[in-house]
PDB file of C-alpha atoms and ligand atoms in Angstrom:
ATOM      1  CA  UNK A  23      96.434   5.788-116.648  1.00  0.00           C
ATOM      2  CA  UNK A  24      97.441   2.505-115.082  1.00  0.00           C
ATOM      3  CA  UNK A  25      94.464   2.477-112.761  1.00  0.00           C
ATOM      4  CA  UNK A  26      91.937  -0.266-113.406  1.00  0.00           C
ATOM      5  CA  UNK A  27      89.071   0.821-115.613  1.00  0.00           C
ATOM      6  CA  UNK A  28      85.774  -0.977-115.836  1.00  0.00           C
ATOM      7  CA  UNK A  29      84.424  -1.625-119.303  1.00  0.00           C
ATOM      8  CA  UNK A  30      81.212  -2.845-120.867  1.00  0.00           C
ATOM      9  CA  UNK A  31      80.693  -5.556-123.466  1.00  0.00           C
ATOM     10  CA  UNK A  32      77.189  -5.760-124.934  1.00  0.00           C
ATOM     11  CA  UNK A  33      76.050  -8.871-126.784  1.00  0.00           C
ATOM     12  CA  UNK A  34      72.852  -8.685-128.805  1.00  0.00           C
ATOM     13  CA  UNK A  35      71.329 -10.857-131.463  1.00  0.00           C
ATOM     14  CA  UNK A  36      68.305 -13.010-132.189  1.00  0.00           C
ATOM     15  CA  UNK A  37      67.108 -15.509-129.581  1.00  0.00           C
ATOM     16  CA  UNK A  38      68.575 -18.835-130.654  1.00  0.00           C
ATOM     17  CA  UNK A  39      71.755 -17.353-132.152  1.00  0.00           C
ATOM     18  CA  UNK A  40      73.757 -18.878-129.298  1.00  0.00           C
ATOM     19  CA  UNK A  41      74.639 -15.845-127.158  1.00  0.00           C
ATOM     20  CA  UNK A  42      74.255 -17.761-123.890  1.00  0.00           C
ATOM     21  CA  UNK A  43      76.341 -20.706-125.135  1.00  0.00           C
ATOM     22  CA  UNK A  44      79.047 -18.292-126.262  1.00  0.00           C
ATOM     23  CA  UNK A  45      79.064 -16.457-122.940  1.00  0.00           C
ATOM     24  CA  UNK A  46      79.228 -19.736-120.999  1.00  0.00           C
ATOM     25  CA  UNK A  47      82.093 -20.973-123.147  1.00  0.00           C
ATOM     26  CA  UNK A  48      84.303 -17.874-122.857  1.00  0.00           C
ATOM     27  CA  UNK A  49      83.376 -16.551-119.413  1.00  0.00           C
ATOM     28  CA  UNK A  50      86.162 -18.257-117.431  1.00  0.00           C
ATOM     29  CA  UNK A  51      88.797 -16.971-119.862  1.00  0.00           C
ATOM     30  CA  UNK A  52      87.782 -13.320-119.652  1.00  0.00           C
ATOM     31  CA  UNK A  53      89.497 -12.400-116.380  1.00  0.00           C
ATOM     32  CA  UNK A  54      87.735 -10.138-113.862  1.00  0.00           C
ATOM     33  CA  UNK A  55      84.258 -10.155-115.279  1.00  0.00           C
ATOM     34  CA  UNK A  56      80.654  -9.658-114.181  1.00  0.00           C
ATOM     35  CA  UNK A  57      77.668 -11.003-116.127  1.00  0.00           C
ATOM     36  CA  UNK A  58      74.687  -8.738-115.650  1.00  0.00           C
ATOM     37  CA  UNK A  59      71.720 -10.908-114.671  1.00  0.00           C
ATOM     38  CA  UNK A  60      68.592  -9.250-116.029  1.00  0.00           C
ATOM     39  CA  UNK A  61      65.174  -9.137-114.426  1.00  0.00           C
ATOM     40  CA  UNK A  62      62.266 -10.348-116.553  1.00  0.00           C
ATOM     41  CA  UNK A  63      58.528 -10.959-116.477  1.00  0.00           C
ATOM     42  CA  UNK A  64      58.841 -13.769-119.044  1.00  0.00           C
ATOM     43  CA  UNK A  65      57.880 -17.247-117.771  1.00  0.00           C
ATOM     44  CA  UNK A  66      60.830 -19.425-116.781  1.00  0.00           C
ATOM     45  CA  UNK A  67      61.884 -22.009-119.396  1.00  0.00           C
ATOM     46  CA  UNK A  68      62.684 -25.545-118.336  1.00  0.00           C
ATOM     47  CA  UNK A  69      66.316 -25.736-117.254  1.00  0.00           C
ATOM     48  CA  UNK A  70      66.435 -22.100-116.198  1.00  0.00           C
ATOM     49  CA  UNK A  71      67.195 -21.121-112.609  1.00  0.00           C
ATOM     50  CA  UNK A  72      65.961 -17.979-110.855  1.00  0.00           C
ATOM     51  CA  UNK A  73      68.935 -15.789-109.925  1.00  0.00           C
ATOM     52  CA  UNK A  74      71.268 -17.459-112.433  1.00  0.00           C
ATOM     53  CA  UNK A  75      69.680 -16.974-115.851  1.00  0.00           C
ATOM     54  CA  UNK A  76      67.329 -14.169-114.852  1.00  0.00           C
ATOM     55  CA  UNK A  77      65.517 -12.795-111.841  1.00  0.00           C
ATOM     56  CA  UNK A  78      61.955 -13.855-112.657  1.00  0.00           C
ATOM     57  CA  UNK A  79      59.358 -11.421-111.320  1.00  0.00           C
ATOM     58  CA  UNK A  80      55.696 -10.498-111.822  1.00  0.00           C
ATOM     59  CA  UNK A  81      54.694  -7.511-113.943  1.00  0.00           C
ATOM     60  CA  UNK A  82      53.617  -5.650-110.787  1.00  0.00           C
ATOM     61  CA  UNK A  83      57.047  -6.168-109.197  1.00  0.00           C
ATOM     62  CA  UNK A  84      58.783  -5.063-112.390  1.00  0.00           C
ATOM     63  CA  UNK A  85      56.719  -1.861-112.563  1.00  0.00           C
ATOM     64  CA  UNK A  86      57.530  -1.107-108.925  1.00  0.00           C
ATOM     65  CA  UNK A  87      61.249  -1.497-109.724  1.00  0.00           C
ATOM     66  CA  UNK A  88      60.851   0.944-112.642  1.00  0.00           C
ATOM     67  CA  UNK A  89      59.291   3.519-110.302  1.00  0.00           C
ATOM     68  CA  UNK A  90      62.139   3.047-107.836  1.00  0.00           C
ATOM     69  CA  UNK A  91      64.748   3.726-110.570  1.00  0.00           C
ATOM     70  CA  UNK A  92      66.192   0.280-110.107  1.00  0.00           C
ATOM     71  CA  UNK A  93      67.095  -0.151-113.780  1.00  0.00           C
ATOM     72  CA  UNK A  94      69.967   1.139-115.856  1.00  0.00           C
ATOM     73  CA  UNK A  95      67.736   0.335-118.837  1.00  0.00           C
ATOM     74  CA  UNK A  96      64.648  -1.722-119.542  1.00  0.00           C
ATOM     75  CA  UNK A  97      62.615  -2.688-122.580  1.00  0.00           C
ATOM     76  CA  UNK A  98      59.657  -4.741-123.717  1.00  0.00           C
ATOM     77  CA  UNK A  99      60.917  -7.652-125.832  1.00  0.00           C
ATOM     78  CA  UNK A 100      58.540 -10.242-127.334  1.00  0.00           C
ATOM     79  CA  UNK A 101      55.774  -8.819-125.109  1.00  0.00           C
ATOM     80  CA  UNK A 102      57.669  -9.264-121.815  1.00  0.00           C
ATOM     81  CA  UNK A 103      59.619  -6.793-119.714  1.00  0.00           C
ATOM     82  CA  UNK A 104      63.397  -7.177-119.421  1.00  0.00           C
ATOM     83  CA  UNK A 105      65.642  -4.867-117.384  1.00  0.00           C
ATOM     84  CA  UNK A 106      69.252  -4.379-116.279  1.00  0.00           C
ATOM     85  CA  UNK A 107      69.816  -3.577-112.595  1.00  0.00           C
ATOM     86  CA  UNK A 108      71.882  -0.464-112.036  1.00  0.00           C
ATOM     87  CA  UNK A 109      73.593  -1.137-108.701  1.00  0.00           C
ATOM     88  CA  UNK A 110      75.538  -4.362-109.408  1.00  0.00           C
ATOM     89  CA  UNK A 111      76.705  -2.900-112.721  1.00  0.00           C
ATOM     90  CA  UNK A 112      77.944   0.258-111.013  1.00  0.00           C
ATOM     91  CA  UNK A 113      79.745  -1.809-108.339  1.00  0.00           C
ATOM     92  CA  UNK A 114      81.390  -4.062-110.930  1.00  0.00           C
ATOM     93  CA  UNK A 115      82.569  -1.091-112.994  1.00  0.00           C
ATOM     94  CA  UNK A 116      84.066   0.618-109.927  1.00  0.00           C
ATOM     95  CA  UNK A 117      85.905  -2.634-109.184  1.00  0.00           C
ATOM     96  CA  UNK A 118      87.443  -2.441-112.672  1.00  0.00           C
ATOM     97  CA  UNK A 119      85.548  -5.425-114.033  1.00  0.00           C
ATOM     98  CA  UNK A 120      84.415  -6.123-117.569  1.00  0.00           C
ATOM     99  CA  UNK A 121      80.610  -6.111-117.431  1.00  0.00           C
ATOM    100  CA  UNK A 122      78.876  -8.394-119.912  1.00  0.00           C
ATOM    101  CA  UNK A 123      75.326  -7.762-121.080  1.00  0.00           C
ATOM    102  CA  UNK A 124      73.060 -10.057-123.094  1.00  0.00           C
ATOM    103  CA  UNK A 125      70.445  -7.478-124.111  1.00  0.00           C
ATOM    104  CA  UNK A 126      68.403  -6.572-127.180  1.00  0.00           C
ATOM    105  CA  UNK A 127      68.934  -3.744-129.685  1.00  0.00           C
ATOM    106  CA  UNK A 128      66.907  -1.264-127.592  1.00  0.00           C
ATOM    107  CA  UNK A 129      69.090  -2.068-124.587  1.00  0.00           C
ATOM    108  CA  UNK A 130      72.244  -1.520-126.642  1.00  0.00           C
ATOM    109  CA  UNK A 131      71.032   1.951-127.620  1.00  0.00           C
ATOM    110  CA  UNK A 132      70.264   2.790-123.977  1.00  0.00           C
ATOM    111  CA  UNK A 133      73.634   1.513-122.700  1.00  0.00           C
ATOM    112  CA  UNK A 134      75.475   3.405-125.431  1.00  0.00           C
ATOM    113  CA  UNK A 135      73.655   6.597-124.491  1.00  0.00           C
ATOM    114  CA  UNK A 136      74.691   6.231-120.849  1.00  0.00           C
ATOM    115  CA  UNK A 137      78.052   4.446-120.964  1.00  0.00           C
ATOM    116  CA  UNK A 138      79.103   4.860-124.614  1.00  0.00           C
ATOM    117  CA  UNK A 139      82.727   5.777-123.952  1.00  0.00           C
ATOM    118  CA  UNK A 140      83.440   2.470-122.178  1.00  0.00           C
ATOM    119  CA  UNK A 141      81.095   0.261-124.215  1.00  0.00           C
ATOM    120  CA  UNK A 142      81.936  -2.213-126.969  1.00  0.00           C
ATOM    121  CA  UNK A 143      79.010  -3.859-128.729  1.00  0.00           C
ATOM    122  CA  UNK A 144      78.773  -7.161-130.551  1.00  0.00           C
ATOM    123  CA  UNK A 145      75.932  -8.503-132.668  1.00  0.00           C
ATOM    124  CA  UNK A 146      75.790 -12.305-132.691  1.00  0.00           C
ATOM    125  CA  UNK A 147      73.789 -14.170-135.281  1.00  0.00           C
ATOM    126  CA  UNK A 148      73.485 -17.411-137.209  1.00  0.00           C
ATOM    127  CA  UNK A 149      74.790 -17.538-140.804  1.00  0.00           C
ATOM    128  CA  UNK A 150      71.204 -17.501-142.170  1.00  0.00           C
ATOM    129  CA  UNK A 151      67.587 -17.068-141.118  1.00  0.00           C
ATOM    130  CA  UNK A 152      66.798 -20.707-141.953  1.00  0.00           C
ATOM    131  CA  UNK A 153      69.608 -21.855-139.639  1.00  0.00           C
ATOM    132  CA  UNK A 154      68.095 -19.712-136.885  1.00  0.00           C
ATOM    133  CA  UNK A 155      64.708 -21.364-137.504  1.00  0.00           C
ATOM    134  CA  UNK A 156      66.319 -24.811-137.308  1.00  0.00           C
ATOM    135  CA  UNK A 157      67.986 -23.964-133.975  1.00  0.00           C
ATOM    136  CA  UNK A 158      64.816 -22.491-132.464  1.00  0.00           C
ATOM    137  CA  UNK A 159      62.817 -25.555-133.478  1.00  0.00           C
ATOM    138  CA  UNK A 160      65.524 -27.838-132.108  1.00  0.00           C
ATOM    139  CA  UNK A 161      65.351 -26.076-128.757  1.00  0.00           C
ATOM    140  CA  UNK A 162      61.734 -27.311-128.426  1.00  0.00           C
ATOM    141  CA  UNK A 163      61.091 -25.010-125.483  1.00  0.00           C
ATOM    142  CA  UNK A 164      58.855 -22.605-127.415  1.00  0.00           C
ATOM    143  CA  UNK A 165      55.529 -23.020-129.238  1.00  0.00           C
ATOM    144  CA  UNK A 166      55.298 -22.568-133.033  1.00  0.00           C
ATOM    145  CA  UNK A 167      53.702 -19.174-132.474  1.00  0.00           C
ATOM    146  CA  UNK A 168      56.550 -18.033-130.205  1.00  0.00           C
ATOM    147  CA  UNK A 169      59.106 -19.306-132.743  1.00  0.00           C
ATOM    148  CA  UNK A 170      57.315 -17.437-135.546  1.00  0.00           C
ATOM    149  CA  UNK A 171      57.371 -14.198-133.505  1.00  0.00           C
ATOM    150  CA  UNK A 172      61.062 -14.626-132.655  1.00  0.00           C
ATOM    151  CA  UNK A 173      61.919 -15.096-136.348  1.00  0.00           C
ATOM    152  CA  UNK A 174      59.976 -11.950-137.320  1.00  0.00           C
ATOM    153  CA  UNK A 175      61.770 -10.083-134.550  1.00  0.00           C
ATOM    154  CA  UNK A 176      65.136 -11.458-135.730  1.00  0.00           C
ATOM    155  CA  UNK A 177      64.531 -10.026-139.220  1.00  0.00           C
ATOM    156  CA  UNK A 178      64.002  -6.577-137.679  1.00  0.00           C
ATOM    157  CA  UNK A 179      67.017  -6.871-135.344  1.00  0.00           C
ATOM    158  CA  UNK A 180      69.373  -7.827-138.175  1.00  0.00           C
ATOM    159  CA  UNK A 181      68.480  -4.521-139.886  1.00  0.00           C
ATOM    160  CA  UNK A 182      70.277  -2.777-137.012  1.00  0.00           C
ATOM    161  CA  UNK A 183      73.652  -4.561-137.187  1.00  0.00           C
ATOM    162  CA  UNK A 184      75.315  -1.315-138.311  1.00  0.00           C
ATOM    163  CA  UNK A 185      74.735   0.087-134.794  1.00  0.00           C
ATOM    164  CA  UNK A 186      77.276  -2.447-133.427  1.00  0.00           C
ATOM    165  CA  UNK A 187      81.080  -2.398-133.313  1.00  0.00           C
ATOM    166  CA  UNK A 188      81.446  -6.073-134.273  1.00  0.00           C
ATOM    167  CA  UNK A 189      79.467  -8.805-136.018  1.00  0.00           C
ATOM    168  CA  UNK A 190      80.092 -12.402-134.933  1.00  0.00           C
ATOM    169  CA  UNK A 191      78.557 -15.144-137.082  1.00  0.00           C
ATOM    170  CA  UNK A 192      78.049 -18.073-134.748  1.00  0.00           C
ATOM    171  CA  UNK A 193      78.410 -20.884-137.272  1.00  0.00           C
ATOM    172  CA  UNK A 194      81.016 -22.799-135.317  1.00  0.00           C
ATOM    173  CA  UNK A 195      80.935 -22.267-131.531  1.00  0.00           C
ATOM    174  CA  UNK A 196      84.702 -22.782-131.044  1.00  0.00           C
ATOM    175  CA  UNK A 197      85.630 -20.246-133.717  1.00  0.00           C
ATOM    176  CA  UNK A 198      83.042 -17.712-132.556  1.00  0.00           C
ATOM    177  CA  UNK A 199      84.337 -18.091-128.969  1.00  0.00           C
ATOM    178  CA  UNK A 200      87.910 -17.306-130.015  1.00  0.00           C
ATOM    179  CA  UNK A 201      86.733 -14.165-131.814  1.00  0.00           C
ATOM    180  CA  UNK A 202      84.678 -13.090-128.812  1.00  0.00           C
ATOM    181  CA  UNK A 203      87.685 -13.500-126.508  1.00  0.00           C
ATOM    182  CA  UNK A 204      89.723 -11.163-128.743  1.00  0.00           C
ATOM    183  CA  UNK A 205      86.910  -8.603-128.777  1.00  0.00           C
ATOM    184  CA  UNK A 206      86.638  -8.798-124.965  1.00  0.00           C
ATOM    185  CA  UNK A 207      90.380  -8.135-124.649  1.00  0.00           C
ATOM    186  CA  UNK A 208      90.072  -5.071-126.875  1.00  0.00           C
ATOM    187  CA  UNK A 209      86.954  -3.918-124.970  1.00  0.00           C
ATOM    188  CA  UNK A 210      89.020  -3.698-121.775  1.00  0.00           C
ATOM    189  CA  UNK A 211      91.493  -1.374-123.510  1.00  0.00           C
ATOM    190  CA  UNK A 212      88.833   1.190-124.394  1.00  0.00           C
ATOM    191  CA  UNK A 213      89.719   4.488-122.723  1.00  0.00           C
ATOM    192  CA  UNK A 214      87.041   6.620-121.033  1.00  0.00           C
ATOM    193  CA  UNK A 215      87.160  10.178-122.419  1.00  0.00           C
ATOM    194  CA  UNK A 216      87.997  11.805-119.039  1.00  0.00           C
ATOM    195  CA  UNK A 217      91.013   9.481-118.676  1.00  0.00           C
ATOM    196  CA  UNK A 218      92.263  10.563-122.099  1.00  0.00           C
ATOM    197  CA  UNK A 219      92.175  14.213-121.012  1.00  0.00           C
ATOM    198  CA  UNK A 220      93.997  13.332-117.776  1.00  0.00           C
ATOM    199  CA  UNK A 221      96.634  11.364-119.680  1.00  0.00           C
ATOM    200  CA  UNK A 222      97.232  14.136-122.246  1.00  0.00           C
ATOM    201  CA  UNK A 223      97.594  16.694-119.470  1.00  0.00           C
ATOM    202  CA  UNK A 224     100.121  14.568-117.545  1.00  0.00           C
ATOM    203  CA  UNK A 225     101.965  13.582-120.715  1.00  0.00           C
ATOM    204  CA  UNK A 226     102.525  17.241-121.619  1.00  0.00           C
ATOM    205  CA  UNK A 227     103.715  18.098-118.090  1.00  0.00           C
ATOM    206  CA  UNK A 228     106.520  15.587-117.930  1.00  0.00           C
TER     207      UNK A 228
HETATM  208  P1  5GP B 323      65.128 -14.577-123.976  1.00  0.00           P
HETATM  209  O1  5GP B 323      63.681 -14.498-123.595  1.00  0.00           O
HETATM  210  O2  5GP B 323      65.342 -15.408-125.212  1.00  0.00           O
HETATM  211  O3  5GP B 323      66.005 -14.976-122.822  1.00  0.00           O
HETATM  212  O4  5GP B 323      65.583 -13.098-124.353  1.00  0.00           O
HETATM  213  C1  5GP B 323      64.859 -12.351-125.270  1.00  0.00           C
HETATM  214  C2  5GP B 323      65.636 -11.103-125.639  1.00  0.00           C
HETATM  215  O5  5GP B 323      65.677 -10.189-124.525  1.00  0.00           O
HETATM  216  C3  5GP B 323      67.085 -11.346-126.034  1.00  0.00           C
HETATM  217  O6  5GP B 323      67.335 -10.614-127.229  1.00  0.00           O
HETATM  218  C4  5GP B 323      67.874 -10.786-124.880  1.00  0.00           C
HETATM  219  O7  5GP B 323      69.139 -10.298-125.322  1.00  0.00           O
HETATM  220  C5  5GP B 323      66.977  -9.651-124.435  1.00  0.00           C
HETATM  221  N1  5GP B 323      67.239  -9.224-123.055  1.00  0.00           N
HETATM  222  C6  5GP B 323      67.551 -10.005-121.979  1.00  0.00           C
HETATM  223  N2  5GP B 323      67.729  -9.245-120.888  1.00  0.00           N
HETATM  224  C7  5GP B 323      67.555  -7.950-121.268  1.00  0.00           C
HETATM  225  C8  5GP B 323      67.634  -6.700-120.573  1.00  0.00           C
HETATM  226  O8  5GP B 323      67.904  -6.603-119.373  1.00  0.00           O
HETATM  227  N3  5GP B 323      67.382  -5.586-121.299  1.00  0.00           N
HETATM  228  C9  5GP B 323      67.075  -5.634-122.636  1.00  0.00           C
HETATM  229  N4  5GP B 323      66.870  -4.464-123.263  1.00  0.00           N
HETATM  230  N5  5GP B 323      66.997  -6.793-123.321  1.00  0.00           N
HETATM  231  C10 5GP B 323      67.234  -7.937-122.642  1.00  0.00           C
END
């Protein structure tokens, strides 16, 4: 029971809710941790770096990766493909790391179906829809049409908060970061079901 277990922490929530800022702020305080870098067909935004924020690929490359079973999960979000690579996640889990995902609601469902017993999920959002709109407009990286689509999508995503273990309202980044650190600590303590059986068996024997 004292062996190191890997665990999964999923963060979802509307684009613009501040998931990336939160992850950047807490990452160094989370201990042995791996952030799953997704692959996407979405165009790179200014300031983004290939291999750090995402692996940016063409649609043809993405479809080839699907055929080769490269993904743990993938989904179409805002008209672009996004996917989580299986191998680095598997390696990080075997090394006992906490694996962090920034994925949408479809991705959370897929991860829970495959790794539910070691997964903790968090939905991050702004206090209100109008605050989300303000932040997206302030980001000035997206056109009005893209912002409109993201807000419509956000309204649909918020309907699915009940599928998550925790809700973090990112009103104040410092406060939200402290809450996320506590959740990450608890996520590491989640016990895979086969370990529970092993523990109960040993516990009864002694
Ligand atoms: P953005 O384009 O703003 O970086 O991300 C758009 C949405 O795609 C966000 O909700 C983000 O969480 C989600 N996303 C990013 N990577 C993945 C992934 O690998 N799988 C899934 N299902 N969603 C992802």
